[in-house]
PDB file of C-alpha atoms (C1' of nucleotides) in Angstrom:
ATOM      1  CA  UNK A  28      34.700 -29.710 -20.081  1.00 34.00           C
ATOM      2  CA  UNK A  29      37.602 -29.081 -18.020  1.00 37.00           C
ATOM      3  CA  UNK A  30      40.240 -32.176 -17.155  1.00 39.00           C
ATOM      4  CA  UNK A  31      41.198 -31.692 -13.344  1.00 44.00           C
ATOM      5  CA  UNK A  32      45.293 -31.372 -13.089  1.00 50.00           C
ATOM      6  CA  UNK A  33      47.232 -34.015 -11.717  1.00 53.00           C
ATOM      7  CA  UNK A  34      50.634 -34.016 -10.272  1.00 59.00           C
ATOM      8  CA  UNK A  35      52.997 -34.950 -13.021  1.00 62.00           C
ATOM      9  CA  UNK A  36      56.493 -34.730 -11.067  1.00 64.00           C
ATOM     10  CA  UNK A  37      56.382 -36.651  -8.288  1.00 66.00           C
ATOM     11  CA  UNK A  38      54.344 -39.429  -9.662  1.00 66.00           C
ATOM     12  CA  UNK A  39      57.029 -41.847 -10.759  1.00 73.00           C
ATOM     13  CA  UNK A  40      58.219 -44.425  -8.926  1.00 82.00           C
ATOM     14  CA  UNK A  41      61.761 -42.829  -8.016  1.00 84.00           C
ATOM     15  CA  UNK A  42      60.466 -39.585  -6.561  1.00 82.00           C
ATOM     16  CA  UNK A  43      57.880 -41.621  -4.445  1.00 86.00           C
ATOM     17  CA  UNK A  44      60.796 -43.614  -3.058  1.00 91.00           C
ATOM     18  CA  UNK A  45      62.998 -40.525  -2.331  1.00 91.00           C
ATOM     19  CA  UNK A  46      59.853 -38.774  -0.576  1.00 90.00           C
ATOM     20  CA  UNK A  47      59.142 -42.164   1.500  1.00 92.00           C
ATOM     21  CA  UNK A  48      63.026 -42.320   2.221  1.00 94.00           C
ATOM     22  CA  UNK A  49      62.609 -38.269   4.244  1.00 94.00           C
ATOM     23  CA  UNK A  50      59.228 -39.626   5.836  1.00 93.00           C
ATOM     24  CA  UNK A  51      61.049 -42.046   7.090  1.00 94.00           C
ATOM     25  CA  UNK A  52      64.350 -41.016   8.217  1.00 96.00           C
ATOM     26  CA  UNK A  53      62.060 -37.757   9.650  1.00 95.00           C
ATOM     27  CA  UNK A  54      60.103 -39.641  11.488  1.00 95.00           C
ATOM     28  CA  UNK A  55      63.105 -41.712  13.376  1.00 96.00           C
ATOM     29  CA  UNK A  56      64.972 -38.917  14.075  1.00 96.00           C
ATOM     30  CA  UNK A  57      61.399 -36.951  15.473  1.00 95.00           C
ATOM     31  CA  UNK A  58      60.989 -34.398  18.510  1.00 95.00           C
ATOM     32  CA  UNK A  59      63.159 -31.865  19.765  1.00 95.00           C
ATOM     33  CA  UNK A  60      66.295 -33.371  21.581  1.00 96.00           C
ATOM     34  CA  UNK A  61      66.990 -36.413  18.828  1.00 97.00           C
ATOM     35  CA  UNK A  62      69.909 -34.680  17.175  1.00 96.00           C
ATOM     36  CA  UNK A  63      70.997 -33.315  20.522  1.00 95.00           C
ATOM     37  CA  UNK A  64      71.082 -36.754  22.542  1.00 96.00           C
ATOM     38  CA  UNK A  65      73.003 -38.169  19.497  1.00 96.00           C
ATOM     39  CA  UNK A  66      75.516 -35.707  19.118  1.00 94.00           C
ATOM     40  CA  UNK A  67      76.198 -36.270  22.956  1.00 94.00           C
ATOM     41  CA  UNK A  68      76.685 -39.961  22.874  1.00 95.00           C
ATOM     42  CA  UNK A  69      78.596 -39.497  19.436  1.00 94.00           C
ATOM     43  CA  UNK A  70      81.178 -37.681  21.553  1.00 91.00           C
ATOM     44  CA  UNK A  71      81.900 -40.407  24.104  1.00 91.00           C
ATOM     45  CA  UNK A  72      81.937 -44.019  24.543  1.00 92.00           C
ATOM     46  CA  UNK A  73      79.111 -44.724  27.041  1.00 94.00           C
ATOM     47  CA  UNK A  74      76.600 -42.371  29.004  1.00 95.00           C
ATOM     48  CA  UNK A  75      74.531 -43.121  32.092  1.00 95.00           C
ATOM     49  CA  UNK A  76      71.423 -41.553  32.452  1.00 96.00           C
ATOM     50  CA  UNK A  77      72.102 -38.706  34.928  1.00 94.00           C
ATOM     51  CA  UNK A  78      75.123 -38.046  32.913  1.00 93.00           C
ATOM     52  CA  UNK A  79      72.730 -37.187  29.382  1.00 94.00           C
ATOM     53  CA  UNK A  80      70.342 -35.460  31.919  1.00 94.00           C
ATOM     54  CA  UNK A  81      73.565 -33.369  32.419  1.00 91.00           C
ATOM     55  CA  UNK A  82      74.755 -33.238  29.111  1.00 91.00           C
ATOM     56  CA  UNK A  83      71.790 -32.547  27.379  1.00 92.00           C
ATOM     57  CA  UNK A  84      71.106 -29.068  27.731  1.00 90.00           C
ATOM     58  CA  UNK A  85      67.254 -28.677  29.031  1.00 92.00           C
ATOM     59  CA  UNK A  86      65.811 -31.788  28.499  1.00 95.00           C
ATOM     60  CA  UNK A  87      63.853 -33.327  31.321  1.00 95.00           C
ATOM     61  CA  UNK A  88      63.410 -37.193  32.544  1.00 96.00           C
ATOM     62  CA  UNK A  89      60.753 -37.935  31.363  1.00 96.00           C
ATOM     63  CA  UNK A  90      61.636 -36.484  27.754  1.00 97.00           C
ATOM     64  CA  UNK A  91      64.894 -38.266  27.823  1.00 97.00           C
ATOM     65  CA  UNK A  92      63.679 -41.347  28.991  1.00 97.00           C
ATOM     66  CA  UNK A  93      61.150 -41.855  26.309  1.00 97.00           C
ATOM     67  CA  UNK A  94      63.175 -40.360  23.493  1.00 97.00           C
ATOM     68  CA  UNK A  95      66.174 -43.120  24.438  1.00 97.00           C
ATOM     69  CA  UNK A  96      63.731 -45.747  24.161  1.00 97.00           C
ATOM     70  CA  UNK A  97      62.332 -44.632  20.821  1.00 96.00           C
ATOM     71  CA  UNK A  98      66.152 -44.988  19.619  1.00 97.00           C
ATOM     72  CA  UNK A  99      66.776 -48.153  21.434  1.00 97.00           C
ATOM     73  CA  UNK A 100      64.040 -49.574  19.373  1.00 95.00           C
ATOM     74  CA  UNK A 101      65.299 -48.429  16.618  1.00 95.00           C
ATOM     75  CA  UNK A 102      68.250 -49.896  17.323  1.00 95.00           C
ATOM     76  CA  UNK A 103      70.109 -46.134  17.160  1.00 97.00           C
ATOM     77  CA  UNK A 104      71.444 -46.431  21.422  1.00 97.00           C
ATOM     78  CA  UNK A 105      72.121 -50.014  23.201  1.00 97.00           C
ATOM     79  CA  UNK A 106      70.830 -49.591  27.069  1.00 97.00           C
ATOM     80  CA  UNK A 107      73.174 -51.834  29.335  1.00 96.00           C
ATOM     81  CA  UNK A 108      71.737 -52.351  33.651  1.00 94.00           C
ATOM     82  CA  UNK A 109      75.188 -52.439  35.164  1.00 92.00           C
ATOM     83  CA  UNK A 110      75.660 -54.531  38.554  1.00 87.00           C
ATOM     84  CA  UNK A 111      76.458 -51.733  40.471  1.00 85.00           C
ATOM     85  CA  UNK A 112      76.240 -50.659  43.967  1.00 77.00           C
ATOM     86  CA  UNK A 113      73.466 -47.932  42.894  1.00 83.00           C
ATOM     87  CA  UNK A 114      72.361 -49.815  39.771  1.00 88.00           C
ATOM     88  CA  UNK A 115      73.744 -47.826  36.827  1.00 92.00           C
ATOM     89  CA  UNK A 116      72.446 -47.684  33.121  1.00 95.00           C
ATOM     90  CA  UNK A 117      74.895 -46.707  30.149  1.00 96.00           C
ATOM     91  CA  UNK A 118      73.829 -45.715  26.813  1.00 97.00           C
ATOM     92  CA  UNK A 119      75.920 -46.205  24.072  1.00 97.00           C
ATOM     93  CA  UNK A 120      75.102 -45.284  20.356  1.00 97.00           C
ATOM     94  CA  UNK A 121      75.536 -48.339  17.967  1.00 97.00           C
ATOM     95  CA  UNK A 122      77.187 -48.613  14.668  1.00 97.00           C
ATOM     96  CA  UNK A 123      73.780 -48.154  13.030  1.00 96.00           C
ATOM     97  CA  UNK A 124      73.427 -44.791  14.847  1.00 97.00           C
ATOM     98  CA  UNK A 125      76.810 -43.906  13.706  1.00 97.00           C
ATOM     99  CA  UNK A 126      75.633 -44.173  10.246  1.00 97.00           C
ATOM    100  CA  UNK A 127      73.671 -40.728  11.317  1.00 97.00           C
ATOM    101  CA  UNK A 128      76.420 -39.049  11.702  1.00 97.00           C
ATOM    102  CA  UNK A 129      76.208 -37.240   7.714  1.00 97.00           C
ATOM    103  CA  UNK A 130      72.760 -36.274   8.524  1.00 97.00           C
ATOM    104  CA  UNK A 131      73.746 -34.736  11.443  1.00 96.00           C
ATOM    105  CA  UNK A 132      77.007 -33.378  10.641  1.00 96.00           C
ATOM    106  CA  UNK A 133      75.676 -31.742   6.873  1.00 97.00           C
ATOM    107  CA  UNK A 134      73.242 -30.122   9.238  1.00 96.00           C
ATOM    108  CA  UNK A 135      75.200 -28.614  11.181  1.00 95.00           C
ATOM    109  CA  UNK A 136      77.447 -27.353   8.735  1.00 96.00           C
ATOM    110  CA  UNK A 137      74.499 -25.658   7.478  1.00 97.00           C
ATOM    111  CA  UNK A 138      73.443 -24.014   9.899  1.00 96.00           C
ATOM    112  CA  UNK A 139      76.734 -22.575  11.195  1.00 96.00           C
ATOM    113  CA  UNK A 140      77.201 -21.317   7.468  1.00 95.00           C
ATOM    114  CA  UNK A 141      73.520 -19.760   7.862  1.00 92.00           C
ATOM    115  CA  UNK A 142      75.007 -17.975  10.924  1.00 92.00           C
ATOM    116  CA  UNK A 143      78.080 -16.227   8.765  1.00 91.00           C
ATOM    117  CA  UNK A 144      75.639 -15.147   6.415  1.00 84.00           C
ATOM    118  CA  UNK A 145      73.438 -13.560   8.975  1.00 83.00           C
ATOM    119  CA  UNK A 146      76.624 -11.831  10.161  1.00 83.00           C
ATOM    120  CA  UNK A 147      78.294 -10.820   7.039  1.00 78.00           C
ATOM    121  CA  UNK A 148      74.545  -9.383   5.710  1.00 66.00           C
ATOM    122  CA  UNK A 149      74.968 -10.835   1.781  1.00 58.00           C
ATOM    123  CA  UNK A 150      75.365  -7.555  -0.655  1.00 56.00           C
ATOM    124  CA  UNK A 151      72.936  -7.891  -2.992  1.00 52.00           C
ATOM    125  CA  UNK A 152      70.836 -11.281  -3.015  1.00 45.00           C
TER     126      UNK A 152
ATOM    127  CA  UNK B  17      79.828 -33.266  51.063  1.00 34.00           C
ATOM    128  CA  UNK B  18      78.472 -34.090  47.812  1.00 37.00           C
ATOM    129  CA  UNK B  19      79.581 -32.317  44.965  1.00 40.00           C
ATOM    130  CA  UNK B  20      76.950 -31.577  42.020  1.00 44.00           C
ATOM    131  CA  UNK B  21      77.704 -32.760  38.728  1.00 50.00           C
ATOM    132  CA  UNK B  22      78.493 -30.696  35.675  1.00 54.00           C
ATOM    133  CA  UNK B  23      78.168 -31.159  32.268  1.00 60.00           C
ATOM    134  CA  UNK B  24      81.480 -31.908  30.924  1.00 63.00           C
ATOM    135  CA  UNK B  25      81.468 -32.913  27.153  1.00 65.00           C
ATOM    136  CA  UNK B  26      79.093 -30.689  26.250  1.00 66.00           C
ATOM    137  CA  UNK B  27      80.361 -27.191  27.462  1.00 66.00           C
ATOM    138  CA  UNK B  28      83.017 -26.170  25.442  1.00 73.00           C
ATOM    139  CA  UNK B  29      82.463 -23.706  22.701  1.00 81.00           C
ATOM    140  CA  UNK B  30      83.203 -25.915  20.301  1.00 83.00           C
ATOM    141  CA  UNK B  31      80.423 -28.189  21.268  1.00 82.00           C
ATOM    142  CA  UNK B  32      77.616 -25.274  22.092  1.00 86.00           C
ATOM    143  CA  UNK B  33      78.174 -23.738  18.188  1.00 91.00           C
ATOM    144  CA  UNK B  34      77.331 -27.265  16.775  1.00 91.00           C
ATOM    145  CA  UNK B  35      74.466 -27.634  19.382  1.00 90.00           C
ATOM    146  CA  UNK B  36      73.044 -24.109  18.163  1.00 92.00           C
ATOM    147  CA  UNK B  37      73.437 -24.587  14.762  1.00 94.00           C
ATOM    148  CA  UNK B  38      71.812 -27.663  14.185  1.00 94.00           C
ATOM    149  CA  UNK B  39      69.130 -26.197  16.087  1.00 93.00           C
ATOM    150  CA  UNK B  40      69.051 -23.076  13.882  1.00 94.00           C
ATOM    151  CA  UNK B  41      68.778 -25.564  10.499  1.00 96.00           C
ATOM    152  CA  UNK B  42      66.252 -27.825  12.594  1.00 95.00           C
ATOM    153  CA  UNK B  43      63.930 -24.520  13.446  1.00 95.00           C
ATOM    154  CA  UNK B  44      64.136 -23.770  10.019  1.00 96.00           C
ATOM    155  CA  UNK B  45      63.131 -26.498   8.182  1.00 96.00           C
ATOM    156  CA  UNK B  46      60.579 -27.637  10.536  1.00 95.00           C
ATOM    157  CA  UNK B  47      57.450 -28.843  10.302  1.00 95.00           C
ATOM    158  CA  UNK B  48      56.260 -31.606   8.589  1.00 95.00           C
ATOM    159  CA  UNK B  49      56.023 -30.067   4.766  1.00 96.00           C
ATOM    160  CA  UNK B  50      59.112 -27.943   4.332  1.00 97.00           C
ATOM    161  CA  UNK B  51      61.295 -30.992   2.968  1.00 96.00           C
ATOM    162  CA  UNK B  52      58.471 -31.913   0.398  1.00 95.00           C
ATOM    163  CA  UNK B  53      58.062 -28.523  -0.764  1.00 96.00           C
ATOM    164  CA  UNK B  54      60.997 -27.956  -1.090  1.00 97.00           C
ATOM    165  CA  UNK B  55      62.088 -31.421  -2.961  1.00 94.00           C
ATOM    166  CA  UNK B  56      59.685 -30.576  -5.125  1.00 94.00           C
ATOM    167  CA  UNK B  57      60.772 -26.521  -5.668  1.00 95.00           C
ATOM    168  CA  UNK B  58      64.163 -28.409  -6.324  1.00 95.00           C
ATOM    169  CA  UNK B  59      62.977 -30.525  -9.362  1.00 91.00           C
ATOM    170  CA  UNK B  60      61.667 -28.289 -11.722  1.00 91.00           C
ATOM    171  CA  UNK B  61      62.215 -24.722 -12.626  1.00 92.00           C
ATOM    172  CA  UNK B  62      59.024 -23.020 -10.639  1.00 94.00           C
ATOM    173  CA  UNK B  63      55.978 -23.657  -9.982  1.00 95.00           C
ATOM    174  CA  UNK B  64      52.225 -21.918  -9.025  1.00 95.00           C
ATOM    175  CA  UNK B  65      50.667 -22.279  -5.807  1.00 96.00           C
ATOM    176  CA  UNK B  66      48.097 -24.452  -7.568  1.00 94.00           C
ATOM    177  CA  UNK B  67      50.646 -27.157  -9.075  1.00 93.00           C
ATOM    178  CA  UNK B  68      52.154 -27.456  -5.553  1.00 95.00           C
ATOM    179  CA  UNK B  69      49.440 -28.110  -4.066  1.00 94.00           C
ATOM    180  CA  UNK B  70      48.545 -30.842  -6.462  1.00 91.00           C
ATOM    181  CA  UNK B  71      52.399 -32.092  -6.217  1.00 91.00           C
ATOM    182  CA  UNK B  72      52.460 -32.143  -2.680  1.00 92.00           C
ATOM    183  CA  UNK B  73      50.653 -35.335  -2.038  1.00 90.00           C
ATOM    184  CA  UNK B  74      48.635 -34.398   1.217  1.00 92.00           C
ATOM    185  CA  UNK B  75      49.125 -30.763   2.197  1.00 95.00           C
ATOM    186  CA  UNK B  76      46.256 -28.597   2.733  1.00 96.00           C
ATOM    187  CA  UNK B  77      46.397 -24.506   0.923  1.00 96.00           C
ATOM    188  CA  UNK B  78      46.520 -23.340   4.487  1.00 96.00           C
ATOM    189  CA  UNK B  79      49.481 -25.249   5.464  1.00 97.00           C
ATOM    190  CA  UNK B  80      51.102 -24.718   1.768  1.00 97.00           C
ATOM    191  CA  UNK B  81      50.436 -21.588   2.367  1.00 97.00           C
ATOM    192  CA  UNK B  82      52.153 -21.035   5.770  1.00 97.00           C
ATOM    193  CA  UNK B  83      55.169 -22.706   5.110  1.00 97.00           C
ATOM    194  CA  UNK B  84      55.846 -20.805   1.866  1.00 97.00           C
ATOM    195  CA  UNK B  85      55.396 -18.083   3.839  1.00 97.00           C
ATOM    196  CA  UNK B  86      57.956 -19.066   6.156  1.00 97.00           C
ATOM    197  CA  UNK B  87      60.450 -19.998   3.467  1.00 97.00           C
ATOM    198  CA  UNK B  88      60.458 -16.698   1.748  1.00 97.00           C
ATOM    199  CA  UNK B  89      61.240 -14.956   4.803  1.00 95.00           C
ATOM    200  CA  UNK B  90      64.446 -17.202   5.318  1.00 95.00           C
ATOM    201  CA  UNK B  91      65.271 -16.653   1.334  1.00 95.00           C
ATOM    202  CA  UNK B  92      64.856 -20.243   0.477  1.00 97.00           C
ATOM    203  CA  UNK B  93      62.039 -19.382  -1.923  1.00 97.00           C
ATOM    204  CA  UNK B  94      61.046 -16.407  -4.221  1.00 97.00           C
ATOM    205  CA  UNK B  95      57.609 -15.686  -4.705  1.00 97.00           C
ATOM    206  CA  UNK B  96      56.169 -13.616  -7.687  1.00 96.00           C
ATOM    207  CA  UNK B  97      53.259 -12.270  -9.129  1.00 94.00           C
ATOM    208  CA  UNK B  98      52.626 -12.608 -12.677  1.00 92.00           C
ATOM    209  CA  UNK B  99      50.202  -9.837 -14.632  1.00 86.00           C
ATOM    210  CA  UNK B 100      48.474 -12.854 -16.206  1.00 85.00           C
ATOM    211  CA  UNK B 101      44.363 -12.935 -16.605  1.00 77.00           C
ATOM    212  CA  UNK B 102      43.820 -14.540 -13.982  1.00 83.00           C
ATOM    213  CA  UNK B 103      46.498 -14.256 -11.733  1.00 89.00           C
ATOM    214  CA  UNK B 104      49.268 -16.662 -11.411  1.00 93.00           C
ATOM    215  CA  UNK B 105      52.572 -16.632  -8.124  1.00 96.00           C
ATOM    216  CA  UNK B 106      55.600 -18.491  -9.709  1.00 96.00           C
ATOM    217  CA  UNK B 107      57.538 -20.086  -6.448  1.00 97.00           C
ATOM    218  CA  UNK B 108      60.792 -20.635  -6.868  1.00 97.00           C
ATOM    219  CA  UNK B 109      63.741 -22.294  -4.966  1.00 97.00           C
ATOM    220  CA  UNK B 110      66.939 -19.754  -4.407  1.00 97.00           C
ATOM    221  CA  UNK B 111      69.778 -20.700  -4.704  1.00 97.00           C
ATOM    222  CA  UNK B 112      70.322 -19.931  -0.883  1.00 96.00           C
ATOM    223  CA  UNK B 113      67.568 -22.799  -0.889  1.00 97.00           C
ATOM    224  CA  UNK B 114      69.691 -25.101  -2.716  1.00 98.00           C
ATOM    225  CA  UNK B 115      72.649 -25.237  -0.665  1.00 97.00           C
ATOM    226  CA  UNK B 116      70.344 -27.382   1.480  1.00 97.00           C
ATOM    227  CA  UNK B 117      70.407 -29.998  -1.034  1.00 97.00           C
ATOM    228  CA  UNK B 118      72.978 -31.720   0.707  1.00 97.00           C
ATOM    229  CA  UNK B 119      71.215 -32.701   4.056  1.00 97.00           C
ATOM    230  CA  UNK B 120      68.309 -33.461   2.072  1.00 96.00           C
ATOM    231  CA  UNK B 121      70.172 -36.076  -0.210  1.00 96.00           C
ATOM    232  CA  UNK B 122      72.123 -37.537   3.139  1.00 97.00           C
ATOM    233  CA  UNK B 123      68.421 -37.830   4.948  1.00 96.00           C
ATOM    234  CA  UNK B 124      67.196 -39.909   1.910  1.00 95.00           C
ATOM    235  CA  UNK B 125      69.781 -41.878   1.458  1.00 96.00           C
ATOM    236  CA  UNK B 126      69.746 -43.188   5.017  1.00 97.00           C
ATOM    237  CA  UNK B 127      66.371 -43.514   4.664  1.00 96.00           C
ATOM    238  CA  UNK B 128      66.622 -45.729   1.408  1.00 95.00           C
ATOM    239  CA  UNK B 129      69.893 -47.520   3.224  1.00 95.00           C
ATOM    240  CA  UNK B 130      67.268 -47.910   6.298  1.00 92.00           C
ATOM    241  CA  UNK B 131      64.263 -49.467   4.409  1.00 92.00           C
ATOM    242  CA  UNK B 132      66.952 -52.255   2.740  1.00 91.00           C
ATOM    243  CA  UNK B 133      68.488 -52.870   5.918  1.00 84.00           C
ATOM    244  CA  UNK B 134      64.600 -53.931   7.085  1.00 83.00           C
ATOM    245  CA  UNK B 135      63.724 -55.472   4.713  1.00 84.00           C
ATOM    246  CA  UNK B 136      67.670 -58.041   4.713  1.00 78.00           C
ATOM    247  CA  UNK B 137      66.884 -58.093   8.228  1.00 67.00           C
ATOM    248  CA  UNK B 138      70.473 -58.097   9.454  1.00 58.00           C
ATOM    249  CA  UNK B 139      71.596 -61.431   9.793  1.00 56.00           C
ATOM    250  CA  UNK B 140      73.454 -60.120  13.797  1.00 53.00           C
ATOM    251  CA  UNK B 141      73.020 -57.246  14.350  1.00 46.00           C
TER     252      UNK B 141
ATOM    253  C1'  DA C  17      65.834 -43.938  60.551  1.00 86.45           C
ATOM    254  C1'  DA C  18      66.465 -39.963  57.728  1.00 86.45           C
ATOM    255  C1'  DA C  19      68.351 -38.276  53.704  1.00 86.45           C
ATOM    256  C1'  DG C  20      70.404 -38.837  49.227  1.00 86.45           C
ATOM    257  C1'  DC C  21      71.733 -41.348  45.189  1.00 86.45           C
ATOM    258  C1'  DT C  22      70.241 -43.757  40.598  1.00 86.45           C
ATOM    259  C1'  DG C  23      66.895 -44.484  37.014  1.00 86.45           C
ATOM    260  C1'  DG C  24      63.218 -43.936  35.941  1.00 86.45           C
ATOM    261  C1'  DT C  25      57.339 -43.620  35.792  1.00 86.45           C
ATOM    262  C1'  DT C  26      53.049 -41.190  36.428  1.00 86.45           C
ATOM    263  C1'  DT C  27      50.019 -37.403  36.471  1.00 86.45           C
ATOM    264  C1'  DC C  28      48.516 -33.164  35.044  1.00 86.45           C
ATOM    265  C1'  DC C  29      48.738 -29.330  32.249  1.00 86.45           C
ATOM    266  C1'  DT C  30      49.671 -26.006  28.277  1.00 86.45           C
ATOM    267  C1'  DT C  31      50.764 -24.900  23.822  1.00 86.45           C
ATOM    268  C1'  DG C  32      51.068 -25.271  19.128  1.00 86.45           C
ATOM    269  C1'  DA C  33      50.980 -27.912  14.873  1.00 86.45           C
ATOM    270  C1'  DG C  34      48.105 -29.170  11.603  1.00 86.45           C
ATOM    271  C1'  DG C  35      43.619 -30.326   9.135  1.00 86.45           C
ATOM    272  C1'  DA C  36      38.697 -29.433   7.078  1.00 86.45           C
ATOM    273  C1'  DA C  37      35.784 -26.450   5.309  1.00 86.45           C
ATOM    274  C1'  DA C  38      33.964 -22.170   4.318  1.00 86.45           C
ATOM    275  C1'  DC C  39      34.842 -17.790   2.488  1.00 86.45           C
ATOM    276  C1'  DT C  40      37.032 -13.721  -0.338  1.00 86.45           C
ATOM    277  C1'  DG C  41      37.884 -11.277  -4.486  1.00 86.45           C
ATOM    278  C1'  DG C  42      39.217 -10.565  -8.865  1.00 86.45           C
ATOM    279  C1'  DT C  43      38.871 -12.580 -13.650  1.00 86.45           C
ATOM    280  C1'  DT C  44      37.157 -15.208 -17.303  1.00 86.45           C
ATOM    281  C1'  DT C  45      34.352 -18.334 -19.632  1.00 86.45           C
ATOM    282  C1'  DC C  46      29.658 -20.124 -20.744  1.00 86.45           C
TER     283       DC C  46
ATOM    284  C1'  DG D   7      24.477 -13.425 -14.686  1.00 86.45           C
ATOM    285  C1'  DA D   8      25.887 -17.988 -13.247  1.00 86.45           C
ATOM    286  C1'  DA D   9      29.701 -20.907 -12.680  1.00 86.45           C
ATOM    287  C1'  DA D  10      34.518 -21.858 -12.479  1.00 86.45           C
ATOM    288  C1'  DC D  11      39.477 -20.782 -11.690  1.00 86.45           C
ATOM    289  C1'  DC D  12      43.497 -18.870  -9.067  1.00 86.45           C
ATOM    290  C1'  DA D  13      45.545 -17.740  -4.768  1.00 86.45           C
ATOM    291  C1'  DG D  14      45.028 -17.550  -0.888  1.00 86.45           C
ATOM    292  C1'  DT D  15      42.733 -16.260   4.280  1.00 86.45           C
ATOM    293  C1'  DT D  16      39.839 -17.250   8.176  1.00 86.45           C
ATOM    294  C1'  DT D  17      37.581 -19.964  11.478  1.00 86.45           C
ATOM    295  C1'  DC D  18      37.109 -23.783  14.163  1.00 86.45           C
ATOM    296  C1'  DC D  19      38.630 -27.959  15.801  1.00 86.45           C
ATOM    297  C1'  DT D  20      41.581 -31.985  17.471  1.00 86.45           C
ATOM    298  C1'  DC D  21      45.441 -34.264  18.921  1.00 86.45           C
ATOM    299  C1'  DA D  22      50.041 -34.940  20.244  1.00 86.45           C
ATOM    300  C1'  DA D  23      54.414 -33.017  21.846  1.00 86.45           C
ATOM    301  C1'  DG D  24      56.493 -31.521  25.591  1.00 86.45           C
ATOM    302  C1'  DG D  25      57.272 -29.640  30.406  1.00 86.45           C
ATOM    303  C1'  DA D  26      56.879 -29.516  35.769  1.00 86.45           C
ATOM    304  C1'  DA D  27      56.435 -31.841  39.658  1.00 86.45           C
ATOM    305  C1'  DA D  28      55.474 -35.643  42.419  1.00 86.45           C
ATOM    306  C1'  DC D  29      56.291 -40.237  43.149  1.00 86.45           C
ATOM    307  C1'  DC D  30      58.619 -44.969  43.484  1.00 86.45           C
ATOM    308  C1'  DA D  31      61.939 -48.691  44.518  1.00 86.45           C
ATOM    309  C1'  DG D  32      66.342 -50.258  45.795  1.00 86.45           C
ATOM    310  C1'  DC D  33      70.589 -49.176  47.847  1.00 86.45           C
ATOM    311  C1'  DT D  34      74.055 -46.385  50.715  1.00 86.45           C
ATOM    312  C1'  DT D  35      75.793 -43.205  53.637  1.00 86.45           C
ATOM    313  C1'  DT D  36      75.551 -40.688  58.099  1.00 86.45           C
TER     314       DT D  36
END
DNA sequence: AAAGCTGGTTTCCTTGAGGAAACTGGTTTC
DNA sequence: GAAACCAGTTTCCTCAAGGAAACCAGCTTT
């Protein structure tokens, strides 16, 4: 009579929080141009649409436009309709969205190490 | 005679590094498992491809499979073969793989800060 | 009135990520 | 020799992410 295995480290209560915390946070900052529309508006005070079409290397309208929504929502970017002659829109990220900038910033301190190392081919791993 | 608009912020060498890099981490720890596995690699000394596939609450042996794959190509994880009866693979995190304990401690915490901040529902934003 | 700007939306399409289930192959236990 | 276990692989399928291009509405310049 065999007794089927179950998981025995992420059972408790503490790892199931932790591993719902990266669902989470994964699933806010989703799809391809996320970290790459932040790190724009990070840089400046305010955007306008055509501007982050600029900015962002690649991205398309539609992409932009649905991936500034999913952050306005989450309250990452504040969208503001100026009166303008041509109406103009400017994006601005929010403190909240600031509070990404860790994430953001550990990553990308990662991956410019994981560059060196590439370069520098590690002796002996 | 209408001149067409650069990108400004975002073309300085400074700027492109930090764009590539956090792509490079980004392609490397994508997909929807690689955080789990490797949360879990993280936690305990090693484990067999049976145990992770009971710890990782959802993933399928062809997915497990895959991104394990993946991971030992990039060095975050060792795999080996043990000359037991019936044959046993101890995974293991590297310690290349643990340097990346950083982003994944700053993505749960905002993801823990996140859920609390729902749940207090801001009082004004 | 034609063309160009802003800030999008809509349509159509392709690709790939991911899942379920069956299968392999060697070993061991019943 | 039948059944079960480990560590996968293979096949088939679905769905969603993402891209290209056309379109739209309001306004301005020429």
């Amino acid at each position: 009579m065999y007794m089927k295995k179950k998981a025995i480290l992420n059972n408790n209560i503490v790892c199931q929080k932790r591993m719902q915390a990266i669902r989470d946070t994964m699933e806010i900052l989703s799809g391809k141009w996320k970290f790459h529309i932040l790190g724009t508006l990070m840089q400046s005070h305010s955007l306008r649409f055509m501007d982050l079409l600029r900015e962002v290397d690649g991205i398309g309208a539609k992409m932009l436009s649905k991936e500034l929504q999913d952050m306005e929502i989450n309250r990452l970017v504040t969208r503001r309709v100026l009166d303008t002659k041509p109406v103009t829109v400017e994006y601005e990220i929010t403190e909240h969205g600031r509070t990404l900038a860790p994430i953001i910033d550990e990553i990308a301190k990662w991956g410019i190490e994981y560059r060196e190392v590439l370069y520098k081919k590690k002796p002996r791993t």
